[in-house]
PDB file of C-alpha atoms in Angstrom:
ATOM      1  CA  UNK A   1      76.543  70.860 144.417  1.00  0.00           C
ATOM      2  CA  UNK A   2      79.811  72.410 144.127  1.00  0.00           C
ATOM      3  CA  UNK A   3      80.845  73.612 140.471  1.00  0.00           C
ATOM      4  CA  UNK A   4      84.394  73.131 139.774  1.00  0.00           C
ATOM      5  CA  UNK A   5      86.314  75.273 136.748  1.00  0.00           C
ATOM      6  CA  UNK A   6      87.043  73.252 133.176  1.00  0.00           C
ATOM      7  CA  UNK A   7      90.324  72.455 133.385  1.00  0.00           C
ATOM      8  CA  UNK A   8      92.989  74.843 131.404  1.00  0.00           C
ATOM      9  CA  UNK A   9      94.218  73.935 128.055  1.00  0.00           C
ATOM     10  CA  UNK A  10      97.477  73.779 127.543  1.00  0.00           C
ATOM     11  CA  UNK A  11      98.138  76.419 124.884  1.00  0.00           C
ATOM     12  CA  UNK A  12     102.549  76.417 125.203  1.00  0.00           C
ATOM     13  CA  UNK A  13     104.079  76.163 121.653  1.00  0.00           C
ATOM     14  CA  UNK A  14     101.245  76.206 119.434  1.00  0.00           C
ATOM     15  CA  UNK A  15     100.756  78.901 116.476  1.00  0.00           C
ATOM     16  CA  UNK A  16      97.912  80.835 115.881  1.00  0.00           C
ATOM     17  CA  UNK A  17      98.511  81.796 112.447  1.00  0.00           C
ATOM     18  CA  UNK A  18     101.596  84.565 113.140  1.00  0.00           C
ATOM     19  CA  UNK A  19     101.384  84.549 116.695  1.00  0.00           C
ATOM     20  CA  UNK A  20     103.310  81.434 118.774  1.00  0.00           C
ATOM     21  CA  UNK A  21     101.932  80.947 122.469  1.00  0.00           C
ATOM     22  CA  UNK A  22     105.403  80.997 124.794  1.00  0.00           C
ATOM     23  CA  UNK A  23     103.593  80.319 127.567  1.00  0.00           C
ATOM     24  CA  UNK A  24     100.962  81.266 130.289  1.00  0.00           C
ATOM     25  CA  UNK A  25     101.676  84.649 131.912  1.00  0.00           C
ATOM     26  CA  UNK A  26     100.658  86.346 135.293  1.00  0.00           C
ATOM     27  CA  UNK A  27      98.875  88.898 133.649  1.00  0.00           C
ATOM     28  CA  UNK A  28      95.055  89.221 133.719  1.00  0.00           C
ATOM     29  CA  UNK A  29      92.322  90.112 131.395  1.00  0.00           C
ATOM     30  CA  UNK A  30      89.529  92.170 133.070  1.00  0.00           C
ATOM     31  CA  UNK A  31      87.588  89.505 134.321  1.00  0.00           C
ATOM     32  CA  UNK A  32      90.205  88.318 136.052  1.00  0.00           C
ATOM     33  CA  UNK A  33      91.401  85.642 133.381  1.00  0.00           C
ATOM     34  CA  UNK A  34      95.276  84.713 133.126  1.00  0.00           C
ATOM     35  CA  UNK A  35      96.339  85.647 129.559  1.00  0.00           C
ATOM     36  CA  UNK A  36      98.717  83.482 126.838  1.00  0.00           C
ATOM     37  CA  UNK A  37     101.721  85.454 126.587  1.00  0.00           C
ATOM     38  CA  UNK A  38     102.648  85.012 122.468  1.00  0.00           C
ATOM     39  CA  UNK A  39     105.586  86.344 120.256  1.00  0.00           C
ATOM     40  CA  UNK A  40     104.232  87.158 116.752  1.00  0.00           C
ATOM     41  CA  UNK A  41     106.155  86.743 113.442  1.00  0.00           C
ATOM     42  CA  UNK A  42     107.020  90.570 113.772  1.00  0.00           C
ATOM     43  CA  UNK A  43     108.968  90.187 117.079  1.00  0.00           C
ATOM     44  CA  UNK A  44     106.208  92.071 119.225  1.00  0.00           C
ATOM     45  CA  UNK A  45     104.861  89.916 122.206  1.00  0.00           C
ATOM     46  CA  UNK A  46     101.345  90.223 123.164  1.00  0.00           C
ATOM     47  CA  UNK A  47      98.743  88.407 125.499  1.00  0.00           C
ATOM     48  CA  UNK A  48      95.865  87.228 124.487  1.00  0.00           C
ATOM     49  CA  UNK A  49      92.825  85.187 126.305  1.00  0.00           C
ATOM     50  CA  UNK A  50      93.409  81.790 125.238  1.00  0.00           C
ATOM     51  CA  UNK A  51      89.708  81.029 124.304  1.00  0.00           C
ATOM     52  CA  UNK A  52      90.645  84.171 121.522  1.00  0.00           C
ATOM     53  CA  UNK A  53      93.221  82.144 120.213  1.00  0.00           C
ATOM     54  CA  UNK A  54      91.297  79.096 120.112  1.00  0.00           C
ATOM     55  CA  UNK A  55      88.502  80.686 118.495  1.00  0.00           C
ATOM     56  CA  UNK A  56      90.599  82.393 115.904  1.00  0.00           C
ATOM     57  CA  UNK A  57      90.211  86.338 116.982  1.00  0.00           C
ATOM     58  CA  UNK A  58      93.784  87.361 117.241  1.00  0.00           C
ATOM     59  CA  UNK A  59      95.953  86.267 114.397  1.00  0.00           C
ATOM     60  CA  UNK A  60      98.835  88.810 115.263  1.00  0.00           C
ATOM     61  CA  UNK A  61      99.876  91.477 117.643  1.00  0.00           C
ATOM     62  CA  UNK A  62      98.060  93.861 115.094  1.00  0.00           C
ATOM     63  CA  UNK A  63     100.893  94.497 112.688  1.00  0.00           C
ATOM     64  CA  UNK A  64      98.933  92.925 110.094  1.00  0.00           C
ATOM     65  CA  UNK A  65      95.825  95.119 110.445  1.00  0.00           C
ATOM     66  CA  UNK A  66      97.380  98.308 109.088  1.00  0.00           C
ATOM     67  CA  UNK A  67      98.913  96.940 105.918  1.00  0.00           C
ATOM     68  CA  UNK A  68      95.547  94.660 105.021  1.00  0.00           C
ATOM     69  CA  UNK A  69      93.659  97.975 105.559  1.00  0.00           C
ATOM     70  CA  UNK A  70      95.570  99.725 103.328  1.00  0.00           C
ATOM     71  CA  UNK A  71      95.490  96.838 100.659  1.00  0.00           C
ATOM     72  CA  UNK A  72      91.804  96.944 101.229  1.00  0.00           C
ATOM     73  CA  UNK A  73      91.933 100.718 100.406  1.00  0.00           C
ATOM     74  CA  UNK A  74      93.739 100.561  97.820  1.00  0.00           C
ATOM     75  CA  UNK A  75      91.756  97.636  95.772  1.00  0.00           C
ATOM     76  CA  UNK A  76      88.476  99.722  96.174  1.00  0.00           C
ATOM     77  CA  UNK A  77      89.912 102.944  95.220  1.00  0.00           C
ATOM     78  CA  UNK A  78      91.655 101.109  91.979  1.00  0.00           C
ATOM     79  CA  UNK A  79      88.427  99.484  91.325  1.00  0.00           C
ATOM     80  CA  UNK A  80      86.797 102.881  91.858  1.00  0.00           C
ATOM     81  CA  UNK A  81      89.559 104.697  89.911  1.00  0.00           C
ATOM     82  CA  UNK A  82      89.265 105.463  85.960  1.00  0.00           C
ATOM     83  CA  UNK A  83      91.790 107.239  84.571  1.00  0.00           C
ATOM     84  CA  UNK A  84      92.838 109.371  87.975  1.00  0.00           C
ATOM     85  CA  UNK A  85      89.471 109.921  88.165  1.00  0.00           C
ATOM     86  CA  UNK A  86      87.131 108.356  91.060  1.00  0.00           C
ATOM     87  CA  UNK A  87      83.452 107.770  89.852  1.00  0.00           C
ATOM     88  CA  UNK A  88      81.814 107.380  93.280  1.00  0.00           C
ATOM     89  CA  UNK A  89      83.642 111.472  94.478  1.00  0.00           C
ATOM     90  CA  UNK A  90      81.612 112.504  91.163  1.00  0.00           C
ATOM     91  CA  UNK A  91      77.997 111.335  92.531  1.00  0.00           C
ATOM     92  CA  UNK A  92      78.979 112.122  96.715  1.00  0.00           C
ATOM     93  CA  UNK A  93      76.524 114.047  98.496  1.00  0.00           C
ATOM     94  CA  UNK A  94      76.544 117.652  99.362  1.00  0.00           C
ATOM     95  CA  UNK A  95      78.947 118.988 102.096  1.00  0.00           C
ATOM     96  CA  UNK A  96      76.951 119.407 105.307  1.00  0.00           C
ATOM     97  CA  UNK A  97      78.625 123.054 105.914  1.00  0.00           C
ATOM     98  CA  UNK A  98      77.821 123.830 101.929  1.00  0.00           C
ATOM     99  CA  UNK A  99      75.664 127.396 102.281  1.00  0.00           C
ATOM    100  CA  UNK A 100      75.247 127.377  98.356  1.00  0.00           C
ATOM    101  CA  UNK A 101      72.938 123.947  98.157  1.00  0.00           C
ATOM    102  CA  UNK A 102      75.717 123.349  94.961  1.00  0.00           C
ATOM    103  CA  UNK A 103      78.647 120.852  95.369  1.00  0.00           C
ATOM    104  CA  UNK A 104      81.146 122.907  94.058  1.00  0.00           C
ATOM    105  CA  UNK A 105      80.221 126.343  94.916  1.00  0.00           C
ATOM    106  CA  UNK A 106      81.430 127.837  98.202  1.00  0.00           C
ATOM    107  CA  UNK A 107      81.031 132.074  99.887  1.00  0.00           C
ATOM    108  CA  UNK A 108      84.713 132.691 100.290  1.00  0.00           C
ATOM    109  CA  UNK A 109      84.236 135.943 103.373  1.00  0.00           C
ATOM    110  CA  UNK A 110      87.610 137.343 102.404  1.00  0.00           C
ATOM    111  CA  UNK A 111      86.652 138.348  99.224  1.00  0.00           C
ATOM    112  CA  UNK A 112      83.118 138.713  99.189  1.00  0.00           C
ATOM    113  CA  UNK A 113      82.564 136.406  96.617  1.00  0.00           C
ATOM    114  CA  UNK A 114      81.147 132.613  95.242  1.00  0.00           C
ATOM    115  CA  UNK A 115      84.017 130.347  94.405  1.00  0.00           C
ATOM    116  CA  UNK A 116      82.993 128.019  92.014  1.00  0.00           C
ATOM    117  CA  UNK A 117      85.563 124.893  91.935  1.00  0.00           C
ATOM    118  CA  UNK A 118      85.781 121.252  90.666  1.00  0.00           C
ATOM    119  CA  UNK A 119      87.490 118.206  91.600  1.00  0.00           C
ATOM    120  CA  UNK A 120      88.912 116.079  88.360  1.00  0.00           C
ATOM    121  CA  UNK A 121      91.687 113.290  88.516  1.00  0.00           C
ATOM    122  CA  UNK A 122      92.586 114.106  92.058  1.00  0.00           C
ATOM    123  CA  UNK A 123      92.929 117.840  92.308  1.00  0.00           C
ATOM    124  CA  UNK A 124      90.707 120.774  92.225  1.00  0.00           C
ATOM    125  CA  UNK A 125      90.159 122.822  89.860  1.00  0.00           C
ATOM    126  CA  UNK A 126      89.043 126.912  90.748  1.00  0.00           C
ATOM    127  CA  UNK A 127      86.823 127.794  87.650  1.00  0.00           C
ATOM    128  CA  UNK A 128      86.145 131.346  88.769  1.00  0.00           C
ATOM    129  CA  UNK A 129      84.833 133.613  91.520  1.00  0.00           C
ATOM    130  CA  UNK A 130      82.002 135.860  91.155  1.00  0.00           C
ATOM    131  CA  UNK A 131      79.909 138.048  92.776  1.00  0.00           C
ATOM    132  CA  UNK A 132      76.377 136.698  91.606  1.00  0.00           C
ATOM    133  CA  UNK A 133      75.834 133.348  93.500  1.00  0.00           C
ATOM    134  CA  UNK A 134      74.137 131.887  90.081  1.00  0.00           C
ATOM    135  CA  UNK A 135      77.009 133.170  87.715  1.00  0.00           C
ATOM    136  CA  UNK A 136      79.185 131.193  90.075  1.00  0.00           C
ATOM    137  CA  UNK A 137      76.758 127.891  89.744  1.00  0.00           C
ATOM    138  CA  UNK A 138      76.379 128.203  86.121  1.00  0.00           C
ATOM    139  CA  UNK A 139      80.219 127.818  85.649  1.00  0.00           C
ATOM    140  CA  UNK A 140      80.021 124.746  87.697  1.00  0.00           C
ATOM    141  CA  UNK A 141      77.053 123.342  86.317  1.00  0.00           C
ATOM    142  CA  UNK A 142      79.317 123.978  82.827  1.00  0.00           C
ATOM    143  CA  UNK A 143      81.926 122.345  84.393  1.00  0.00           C
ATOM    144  CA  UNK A 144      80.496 119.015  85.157  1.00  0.00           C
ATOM    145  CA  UNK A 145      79.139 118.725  81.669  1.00  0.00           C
ATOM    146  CA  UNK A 146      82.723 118.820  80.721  1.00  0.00           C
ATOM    147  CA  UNK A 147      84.996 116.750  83.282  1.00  0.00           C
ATOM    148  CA  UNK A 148      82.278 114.772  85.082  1.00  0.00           C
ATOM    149  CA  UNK A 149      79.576 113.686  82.940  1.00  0.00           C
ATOM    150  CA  UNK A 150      81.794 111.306  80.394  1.00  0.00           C
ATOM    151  CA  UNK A 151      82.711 109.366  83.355  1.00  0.00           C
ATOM    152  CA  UNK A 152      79.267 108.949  84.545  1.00  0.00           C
ATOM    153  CA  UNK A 153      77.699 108.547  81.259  1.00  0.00           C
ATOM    154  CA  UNK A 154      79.857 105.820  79.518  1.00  0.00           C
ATOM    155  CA  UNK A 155      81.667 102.492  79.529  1.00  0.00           C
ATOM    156  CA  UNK A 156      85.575 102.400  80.300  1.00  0.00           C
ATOM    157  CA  UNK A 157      88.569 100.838  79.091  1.00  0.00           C
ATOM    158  CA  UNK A 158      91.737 101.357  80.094  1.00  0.00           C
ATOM    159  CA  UNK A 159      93.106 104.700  79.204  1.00  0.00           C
ATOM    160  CA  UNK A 160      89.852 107.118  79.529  1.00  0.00           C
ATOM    161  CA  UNK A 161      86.038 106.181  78.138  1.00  0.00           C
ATOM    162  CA  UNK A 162      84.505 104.793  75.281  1.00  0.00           C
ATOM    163  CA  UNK A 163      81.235 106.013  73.921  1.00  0.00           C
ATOM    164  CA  UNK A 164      78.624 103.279  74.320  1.00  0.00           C
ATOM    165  CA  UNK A 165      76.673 104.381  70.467  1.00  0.00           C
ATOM    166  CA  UNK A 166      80.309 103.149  68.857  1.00  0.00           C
ATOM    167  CA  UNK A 167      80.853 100.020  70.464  1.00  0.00           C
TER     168      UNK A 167
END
């Protein structure tokens, strides 16, 4: 019994969402497949396995992928985001190459000395440096009491917290 190939659909002027098929190149996927040469809404051309198209994989030559990353990004880190301040940074887990076993307390070998340091509303804050690793984690420890635990401890509005016992 001799098995003969499904014959080829004709792709030529449809749209795929941004891309537009112009027609059936000569170049070849790697198994050999010819490939749909199309011209996206951007002006890029591209080819793309027809059975891609079909199926709804490729949408565009890619130069939609960046900006609906970035949108992406941008909607979790305003959902994230209370007053320049992002809750989930407050609660990450230790640095890997942390030798203190406190976020927020690094040896800085130049001077000899703990470096205790806190990030608040996108920039860090250097609380001190001091000789005694503990001196160093009690002014971080002090610290988060004041920058990090009213965002972790309360309700939000716009325009900072509110204190859950007055609303």
């Amino acid at each position: 019994m001799v098995m003969s190939m499904p014959k080829r659909i004709d792709l030529t002027g449809q749209v795929f969402e941004d891309l537009k098929v112009i027609r059936l190149s000569d170049m070849r996927s790697k198994n050999n497949t010819l490939l749909w040469e199309c011209k996206c809404s951007c002006g890029e051309t591209t080819y793309v396995l027809g059975t891609n198209l079909r199926a709804g994989n490729y949408k565009s030559c890619g130069c939609k992928r960046v900006s609906k990353r970035d949108n992406g990004v941008n909607l979790h880190i305003n959902y994230d985001c209370v007053d320049g301040t992002r809750k989930t940074a407050l609660q990450a887990k230790l640095h890997k190459g942390n030798k203190s076993g406190v976020k927020g307390v690094i040896w800085i070998e130049s001077r000899q000395e703990w470096k205790a340091y806190i990030g608040f509303q996108g920039k860090s804050i250097t609380l001190g440096y001091r000789k005694d690793k503990n001196e160093a984690i009690a002014l971080r420890k002090a610290a988060e009491e004041k920058y990090h635990k009213p965002y972790l401890n309360n309700s939000f509005v716009e325009g900072g917290p509110i204190d859950k016992e007055k609303t």
